[in-house]
Tab-separated table of C-alpha atoms (C1' of nucleotides) in Angstrom:
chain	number	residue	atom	x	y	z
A	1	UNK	CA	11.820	73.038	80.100
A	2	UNK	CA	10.858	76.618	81.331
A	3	UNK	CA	10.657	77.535	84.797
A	4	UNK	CA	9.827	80.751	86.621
A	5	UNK	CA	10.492	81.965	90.232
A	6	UNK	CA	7.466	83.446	92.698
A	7	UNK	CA	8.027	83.879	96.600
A	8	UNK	CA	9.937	80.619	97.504
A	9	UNK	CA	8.677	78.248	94.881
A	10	UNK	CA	9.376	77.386	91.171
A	11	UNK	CA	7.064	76.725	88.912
A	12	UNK	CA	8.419	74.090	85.986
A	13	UNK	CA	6.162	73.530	82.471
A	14	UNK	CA	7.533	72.117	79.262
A	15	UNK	CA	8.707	69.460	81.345
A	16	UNK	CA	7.916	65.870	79.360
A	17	UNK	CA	6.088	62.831	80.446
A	18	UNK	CA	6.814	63.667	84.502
A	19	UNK	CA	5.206	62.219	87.441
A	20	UNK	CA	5.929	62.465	90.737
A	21	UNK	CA	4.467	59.532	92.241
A	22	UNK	CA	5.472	57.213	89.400
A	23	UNK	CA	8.599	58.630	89.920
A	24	UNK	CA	9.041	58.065	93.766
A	25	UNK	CA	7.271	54.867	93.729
A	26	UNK	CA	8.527	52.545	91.092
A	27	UNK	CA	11.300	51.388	93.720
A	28	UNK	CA	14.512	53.410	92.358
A	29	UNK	CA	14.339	55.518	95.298
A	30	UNK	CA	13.415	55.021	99.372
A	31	UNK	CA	13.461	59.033	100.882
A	32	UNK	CA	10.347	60.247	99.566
A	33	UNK	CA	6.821	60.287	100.702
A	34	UNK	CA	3.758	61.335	99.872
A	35	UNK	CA	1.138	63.884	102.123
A	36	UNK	CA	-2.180	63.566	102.247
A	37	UNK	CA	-2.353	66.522	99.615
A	38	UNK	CA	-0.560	64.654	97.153
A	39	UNK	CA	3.030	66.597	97.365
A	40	UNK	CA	5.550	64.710	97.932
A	41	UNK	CA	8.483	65.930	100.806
A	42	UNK	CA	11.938	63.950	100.098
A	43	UNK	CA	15.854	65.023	100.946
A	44	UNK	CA	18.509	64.475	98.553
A	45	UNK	CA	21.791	66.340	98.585
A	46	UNK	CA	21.321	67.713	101.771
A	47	UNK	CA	18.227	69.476	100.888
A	48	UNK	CA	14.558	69.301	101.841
A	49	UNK	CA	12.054	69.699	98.648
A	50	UNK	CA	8.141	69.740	98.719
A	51	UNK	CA	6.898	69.075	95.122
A	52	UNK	CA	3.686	68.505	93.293
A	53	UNK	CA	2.354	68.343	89.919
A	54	UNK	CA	-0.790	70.498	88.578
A	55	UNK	CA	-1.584	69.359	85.383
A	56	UNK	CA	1.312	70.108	83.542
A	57	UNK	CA	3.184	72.397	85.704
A	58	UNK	CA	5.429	71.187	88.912
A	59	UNK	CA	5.854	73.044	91.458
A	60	UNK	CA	9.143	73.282	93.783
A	61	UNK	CA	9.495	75.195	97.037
A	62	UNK	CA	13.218	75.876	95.883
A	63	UNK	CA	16.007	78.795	95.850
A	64	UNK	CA	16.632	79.682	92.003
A	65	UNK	CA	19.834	78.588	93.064
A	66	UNK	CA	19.225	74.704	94.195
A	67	UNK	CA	16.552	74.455	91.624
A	68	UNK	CA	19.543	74.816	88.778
A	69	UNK	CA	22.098	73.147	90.616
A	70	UNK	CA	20.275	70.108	91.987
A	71	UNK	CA	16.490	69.427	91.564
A	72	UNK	CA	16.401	69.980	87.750
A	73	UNK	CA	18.826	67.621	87.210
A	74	UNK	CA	17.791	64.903	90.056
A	75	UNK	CA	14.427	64.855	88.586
A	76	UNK	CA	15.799	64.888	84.973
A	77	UNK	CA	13.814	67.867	83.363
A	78	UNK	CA	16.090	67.770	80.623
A	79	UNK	CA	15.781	64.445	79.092
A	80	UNK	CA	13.644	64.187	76.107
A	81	UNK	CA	11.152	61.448	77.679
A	82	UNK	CA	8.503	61.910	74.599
A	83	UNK	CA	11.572	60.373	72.450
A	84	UNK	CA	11.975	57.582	75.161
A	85	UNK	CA	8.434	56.468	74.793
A	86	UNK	CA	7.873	56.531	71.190
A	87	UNK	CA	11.478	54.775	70.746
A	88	UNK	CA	10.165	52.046	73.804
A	89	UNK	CA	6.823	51.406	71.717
A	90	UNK	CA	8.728	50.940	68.774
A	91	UNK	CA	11.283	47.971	70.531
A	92	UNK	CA	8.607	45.704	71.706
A	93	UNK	CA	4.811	45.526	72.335
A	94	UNK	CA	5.197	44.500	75.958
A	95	UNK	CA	7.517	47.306	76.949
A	96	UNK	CA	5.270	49.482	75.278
A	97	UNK	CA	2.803	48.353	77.642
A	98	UNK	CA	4.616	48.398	80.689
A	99	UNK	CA	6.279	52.321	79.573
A	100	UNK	CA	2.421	53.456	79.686
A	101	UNK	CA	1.247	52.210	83.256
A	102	UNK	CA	3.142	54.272	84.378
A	103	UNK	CA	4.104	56.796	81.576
A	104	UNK	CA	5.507	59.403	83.971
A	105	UNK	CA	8.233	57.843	85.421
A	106	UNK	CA	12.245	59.414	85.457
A	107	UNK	CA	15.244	57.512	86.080
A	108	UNK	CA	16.369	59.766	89.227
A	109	UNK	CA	19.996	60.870	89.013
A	110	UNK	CA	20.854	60.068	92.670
A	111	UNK	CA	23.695	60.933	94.887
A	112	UNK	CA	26.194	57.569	94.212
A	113	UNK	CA	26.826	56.756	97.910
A	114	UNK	CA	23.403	57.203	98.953
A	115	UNK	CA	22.181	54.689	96.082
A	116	UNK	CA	25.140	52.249	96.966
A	117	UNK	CA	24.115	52.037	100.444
A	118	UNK	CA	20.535	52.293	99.680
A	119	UNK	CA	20.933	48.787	97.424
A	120	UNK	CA	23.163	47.308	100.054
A	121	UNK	CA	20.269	47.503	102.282
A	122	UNK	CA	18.045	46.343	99.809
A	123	UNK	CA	19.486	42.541	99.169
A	124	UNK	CA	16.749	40.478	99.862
A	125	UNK	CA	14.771	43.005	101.874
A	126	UNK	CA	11.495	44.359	100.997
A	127	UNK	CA	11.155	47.687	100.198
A	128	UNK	CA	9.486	48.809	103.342
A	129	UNK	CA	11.807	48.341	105.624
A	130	UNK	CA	14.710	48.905	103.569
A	131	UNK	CA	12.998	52.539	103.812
A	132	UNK	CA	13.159	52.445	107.466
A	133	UNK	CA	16.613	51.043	107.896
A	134	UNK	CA	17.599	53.826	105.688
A	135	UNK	CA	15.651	56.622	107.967
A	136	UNK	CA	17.287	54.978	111.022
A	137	UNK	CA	20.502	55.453	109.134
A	138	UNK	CA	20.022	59.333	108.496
A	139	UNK	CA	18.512	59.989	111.391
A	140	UNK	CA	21.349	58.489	113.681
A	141	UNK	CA	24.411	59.406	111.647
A	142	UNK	CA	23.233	62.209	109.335
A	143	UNK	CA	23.383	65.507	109.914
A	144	UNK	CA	19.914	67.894	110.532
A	145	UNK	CA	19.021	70.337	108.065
A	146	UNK	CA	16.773	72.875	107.251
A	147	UNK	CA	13.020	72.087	106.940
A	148	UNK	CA	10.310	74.263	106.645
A	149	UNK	CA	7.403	74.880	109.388
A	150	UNK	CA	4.560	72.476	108.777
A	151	UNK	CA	6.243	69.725	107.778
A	152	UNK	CA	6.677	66.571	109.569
A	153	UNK	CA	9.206	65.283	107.441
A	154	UNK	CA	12.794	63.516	109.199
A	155	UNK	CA	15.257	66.226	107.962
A	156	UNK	CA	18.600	64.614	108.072
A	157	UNK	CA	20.713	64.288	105.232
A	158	UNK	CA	22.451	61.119	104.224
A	159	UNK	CA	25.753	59.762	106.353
A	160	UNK	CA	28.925	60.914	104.537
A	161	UNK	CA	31.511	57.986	103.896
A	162	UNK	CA	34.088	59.481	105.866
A	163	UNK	CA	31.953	59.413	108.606
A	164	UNK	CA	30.528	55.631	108.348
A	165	UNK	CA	33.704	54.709	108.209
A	166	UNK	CA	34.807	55.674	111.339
A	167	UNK	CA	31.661	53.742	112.833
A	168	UNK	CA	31.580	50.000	115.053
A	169	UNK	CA	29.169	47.345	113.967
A	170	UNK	CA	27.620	48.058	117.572
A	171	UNK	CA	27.199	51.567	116.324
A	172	UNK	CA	25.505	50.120	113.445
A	173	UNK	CA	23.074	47.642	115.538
A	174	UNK	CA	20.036	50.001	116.306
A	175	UNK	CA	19.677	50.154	112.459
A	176	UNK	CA	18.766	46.413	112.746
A	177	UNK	CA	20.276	45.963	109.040
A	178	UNK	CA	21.326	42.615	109.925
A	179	UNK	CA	24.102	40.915	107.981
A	180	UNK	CA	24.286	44.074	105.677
A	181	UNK	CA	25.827	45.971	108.085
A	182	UNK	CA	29.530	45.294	108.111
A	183	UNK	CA	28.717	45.578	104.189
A	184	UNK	CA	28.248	49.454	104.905
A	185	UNK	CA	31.107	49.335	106.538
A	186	UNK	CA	33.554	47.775	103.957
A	187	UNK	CA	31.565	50.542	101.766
A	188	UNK	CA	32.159	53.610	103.601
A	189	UNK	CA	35.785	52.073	104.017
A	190	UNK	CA	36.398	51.873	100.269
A	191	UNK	CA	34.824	54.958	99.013
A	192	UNK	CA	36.085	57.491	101.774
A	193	UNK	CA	40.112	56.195	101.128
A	194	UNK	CA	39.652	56.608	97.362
A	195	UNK	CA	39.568	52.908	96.640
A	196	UNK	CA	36.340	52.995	94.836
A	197	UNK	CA	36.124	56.501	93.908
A	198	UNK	CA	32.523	56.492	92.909
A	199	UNK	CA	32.149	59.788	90.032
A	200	UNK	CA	35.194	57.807	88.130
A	201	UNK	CA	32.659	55.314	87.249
A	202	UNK	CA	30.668	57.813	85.512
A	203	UNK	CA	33.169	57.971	82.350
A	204	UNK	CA	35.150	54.207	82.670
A	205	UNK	CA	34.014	51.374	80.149
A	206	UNK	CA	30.985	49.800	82.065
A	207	UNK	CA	32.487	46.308	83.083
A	208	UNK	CA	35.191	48.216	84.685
A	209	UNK	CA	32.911	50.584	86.805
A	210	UNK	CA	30.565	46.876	87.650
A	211	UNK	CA	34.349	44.993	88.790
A	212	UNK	CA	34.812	48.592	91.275
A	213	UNK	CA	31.465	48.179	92.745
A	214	UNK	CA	31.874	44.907	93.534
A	215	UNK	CA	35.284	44.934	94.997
A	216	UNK	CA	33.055	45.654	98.033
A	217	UNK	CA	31.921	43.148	100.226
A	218	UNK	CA	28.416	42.562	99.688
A	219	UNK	CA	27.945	44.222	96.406
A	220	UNK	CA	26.949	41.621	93.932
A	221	UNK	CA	25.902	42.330	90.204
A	222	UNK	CA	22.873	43.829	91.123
A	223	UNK	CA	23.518	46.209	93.535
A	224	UNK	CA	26.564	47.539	91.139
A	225	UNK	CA	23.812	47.233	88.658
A	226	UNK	CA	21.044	49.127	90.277
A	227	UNK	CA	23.973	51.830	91.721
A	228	UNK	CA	24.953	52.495	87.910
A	229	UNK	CA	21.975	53.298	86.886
A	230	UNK	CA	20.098	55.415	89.639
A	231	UNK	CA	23.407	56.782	90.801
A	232	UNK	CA	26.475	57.200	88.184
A	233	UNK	CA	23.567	58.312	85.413
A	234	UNK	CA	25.008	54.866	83.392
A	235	UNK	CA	21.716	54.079	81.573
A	236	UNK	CA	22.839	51.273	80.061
A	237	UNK	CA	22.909	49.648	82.825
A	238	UNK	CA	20.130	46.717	83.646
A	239	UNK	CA	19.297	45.276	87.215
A	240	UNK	CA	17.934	42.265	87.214
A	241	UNK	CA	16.381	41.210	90.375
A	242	UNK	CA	13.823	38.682	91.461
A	243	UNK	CA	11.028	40.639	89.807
A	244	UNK	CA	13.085	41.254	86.451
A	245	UNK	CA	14.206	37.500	86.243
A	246	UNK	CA	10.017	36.244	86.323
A	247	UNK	CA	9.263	39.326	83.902
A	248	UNK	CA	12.286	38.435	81.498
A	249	UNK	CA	11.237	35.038	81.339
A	250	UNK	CA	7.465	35.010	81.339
A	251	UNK	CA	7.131	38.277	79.745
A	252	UNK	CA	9.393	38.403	77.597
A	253	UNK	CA	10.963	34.834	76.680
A	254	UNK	CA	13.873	33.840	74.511
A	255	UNK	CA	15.116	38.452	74.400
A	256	UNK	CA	18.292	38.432	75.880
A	257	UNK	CA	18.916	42.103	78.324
A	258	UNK	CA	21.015	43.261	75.394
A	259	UNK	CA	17.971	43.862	73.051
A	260	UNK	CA	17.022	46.439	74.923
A	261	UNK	CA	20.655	48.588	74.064
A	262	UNK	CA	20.475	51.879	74.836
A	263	UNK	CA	17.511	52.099	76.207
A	264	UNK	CA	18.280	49.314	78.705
A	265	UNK	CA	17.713	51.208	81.914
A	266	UNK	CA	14.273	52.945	81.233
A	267	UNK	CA	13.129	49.481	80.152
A	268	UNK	CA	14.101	47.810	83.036
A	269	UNK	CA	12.061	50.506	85.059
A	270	UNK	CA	8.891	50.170	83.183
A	271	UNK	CA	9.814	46.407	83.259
A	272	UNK	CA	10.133	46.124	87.551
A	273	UNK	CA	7.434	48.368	87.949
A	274	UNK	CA	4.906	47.068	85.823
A	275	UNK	CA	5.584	43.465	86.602
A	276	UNK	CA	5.307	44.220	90.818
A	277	UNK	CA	2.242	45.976	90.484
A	278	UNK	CA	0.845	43.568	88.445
A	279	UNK	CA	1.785	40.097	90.402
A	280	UNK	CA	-0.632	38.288	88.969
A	281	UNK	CA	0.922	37.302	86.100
A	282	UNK	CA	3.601	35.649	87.358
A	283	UNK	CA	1.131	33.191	89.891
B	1	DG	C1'	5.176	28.135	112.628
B	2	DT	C1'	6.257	29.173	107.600
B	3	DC	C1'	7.321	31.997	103.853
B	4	DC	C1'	9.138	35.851	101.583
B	5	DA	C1'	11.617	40.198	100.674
B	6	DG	C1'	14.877	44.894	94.280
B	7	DG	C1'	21.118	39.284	96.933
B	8	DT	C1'	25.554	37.821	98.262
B	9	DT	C1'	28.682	34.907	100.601
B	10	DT	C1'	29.894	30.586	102.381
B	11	DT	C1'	29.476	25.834	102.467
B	12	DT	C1'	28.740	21.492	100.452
B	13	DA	C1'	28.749	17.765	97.028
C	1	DT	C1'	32.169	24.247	89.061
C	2	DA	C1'	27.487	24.268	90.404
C	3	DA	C1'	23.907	23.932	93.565
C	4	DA	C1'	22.262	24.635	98.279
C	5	DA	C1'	22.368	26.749	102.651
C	6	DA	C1'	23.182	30.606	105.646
C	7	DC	C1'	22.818	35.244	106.534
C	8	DA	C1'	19.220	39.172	110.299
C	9	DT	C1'	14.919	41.117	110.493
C	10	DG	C1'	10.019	41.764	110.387
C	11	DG	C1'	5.502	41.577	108.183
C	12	DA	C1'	1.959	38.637	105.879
DNA sequence: GTCCAGGTTTTTA
DNA sequence: TAAAAACATGGA
């Protein structure tokens, strides 16, 4: 990856296999959108970023600064994707399928409490309005921040624990979360006294970072699942939802999630996304 | 009105 | 222990 700076924007090439609307849209994350121009506007880590792709060049309005601390590694510049696909192709014809519809996706490496709540939320939901709930969220309990002139983008960054946890289930009600919400709750609870402390389950053997996660009311296997792998960069970890259960066993009958080892959370990406843009094949 | 949505908990047999 | 129902909400 090489970057340079000009005026208040970076310009990335050398980046591999990137997309920004694979990215944002293959469901792993619910606080970006996309203009009419084709940039997309999104807030993560208490920062607002426009970005768009040119070819083979993205382009950030960033600092230096947050560009090296945050964006390059939320996006995942680093990661060798070229290897990912040619190892993918390799495993199995039908992941090798799915990897190129949409050959520019990144597994995001998210903010943990953001992508714990964010899959609380999601349990069966659909992925519309867990994107509102989630905007209601910020904008009631989050805190404003910087945005640039022009855009019409909700500029609130996501609720801290500490301060969800000081919140009333009638605070929670004009989120209209439903039954999830004293979920968040028990959440914010957990993580803001230290009882789950979330960047532990980075390093810890992976059944002992899933039995954490779901010590939490509400937090079943695959919201631990999904929070492992878009939050606590564990890439071995693989949700399996509604959509992954019809494309394990139509698409891929009699492989057990373990075949896809390493490479386990990429494949479930290409998996989901492929199989709910292509519904069809599971009528 | 019915069904479904990136599930989990509670109840029932 | 395993299967079914309940859980809020809103769009198709």
């Amino acid at each position: 990856m090489n970057y340079i700076c000009k005026g208040n924007s970076i310009i990335v090439s050398g980046v591999s296999r990137f997309s920004i609307s694979d990215t944002c849209n293959c469901g792993q994350c619910f606080r970006w959108s996309a203009c009419p121009d084709g940039t997309y506007e999104g807030v993560a880590f208490g920062r607002f970023l426009k970005i768009s792709t040119d070819g083979d060049t993205i382009l950030l309005n960033s600092t230096e600064e947050d560009f090296l601390e945050i964006w390059s590694n939320y996006f995942d510049f680093y990661t060798d994707y070229e290897s990912i696909h040619s190892a993918v192709s390799r495993l199995h014809p039908t992941l090798s399928k799915a990897a190129k519809f949409a050959p520019g996706i990144h597994i995001l490496r998210q903010d943990p409490w953001e992508t714990l709540c964010s899959f609380i939320f999601s349990q069966n939901n659909n992925i519309t309005r867990i994107s509102s709930i989630i905007k209601r969220f910020c904008e009631l309990f989050g805190n404003p921040i910087y945005c640039p002139p022009g855009s019409h983008f909700h500029a609130f960054d996501f609720p801290s624990p500490q301060v969800v946890s000081s919140l009333s289930l009638e605070d929670l009600a004009p989120l209209r979360c439903g039954f999830r919400a004293p979920y968040i709750l028990d959440a914010a609870r957990k993580v803001s006294s230290g009882q789950v402390h979330l960047d532990n389950l980075r390093l810890v053997p992976l059944h002992e970072a899933r039995r954490s996660l779901m010590s939490i009311r509400g937090v079943g296997p695959k919201v631990a699942e999904c929070t492992l792998l878009y939050g606590l960069d564990r890439l071995e970890a693989f949700p399996l939802d509604i959509w992954m259960k019809r494309a394990m066993s139509v698409l891929f009958p009699g492989v057990d999630p373990s075949f896809f080892g390493d490479l386990s959370g990429i494949s479930q990406q290409y998996i989901f996304h492929f199989s709910r843009m292509n519904p069809h094949l599971f009528k």
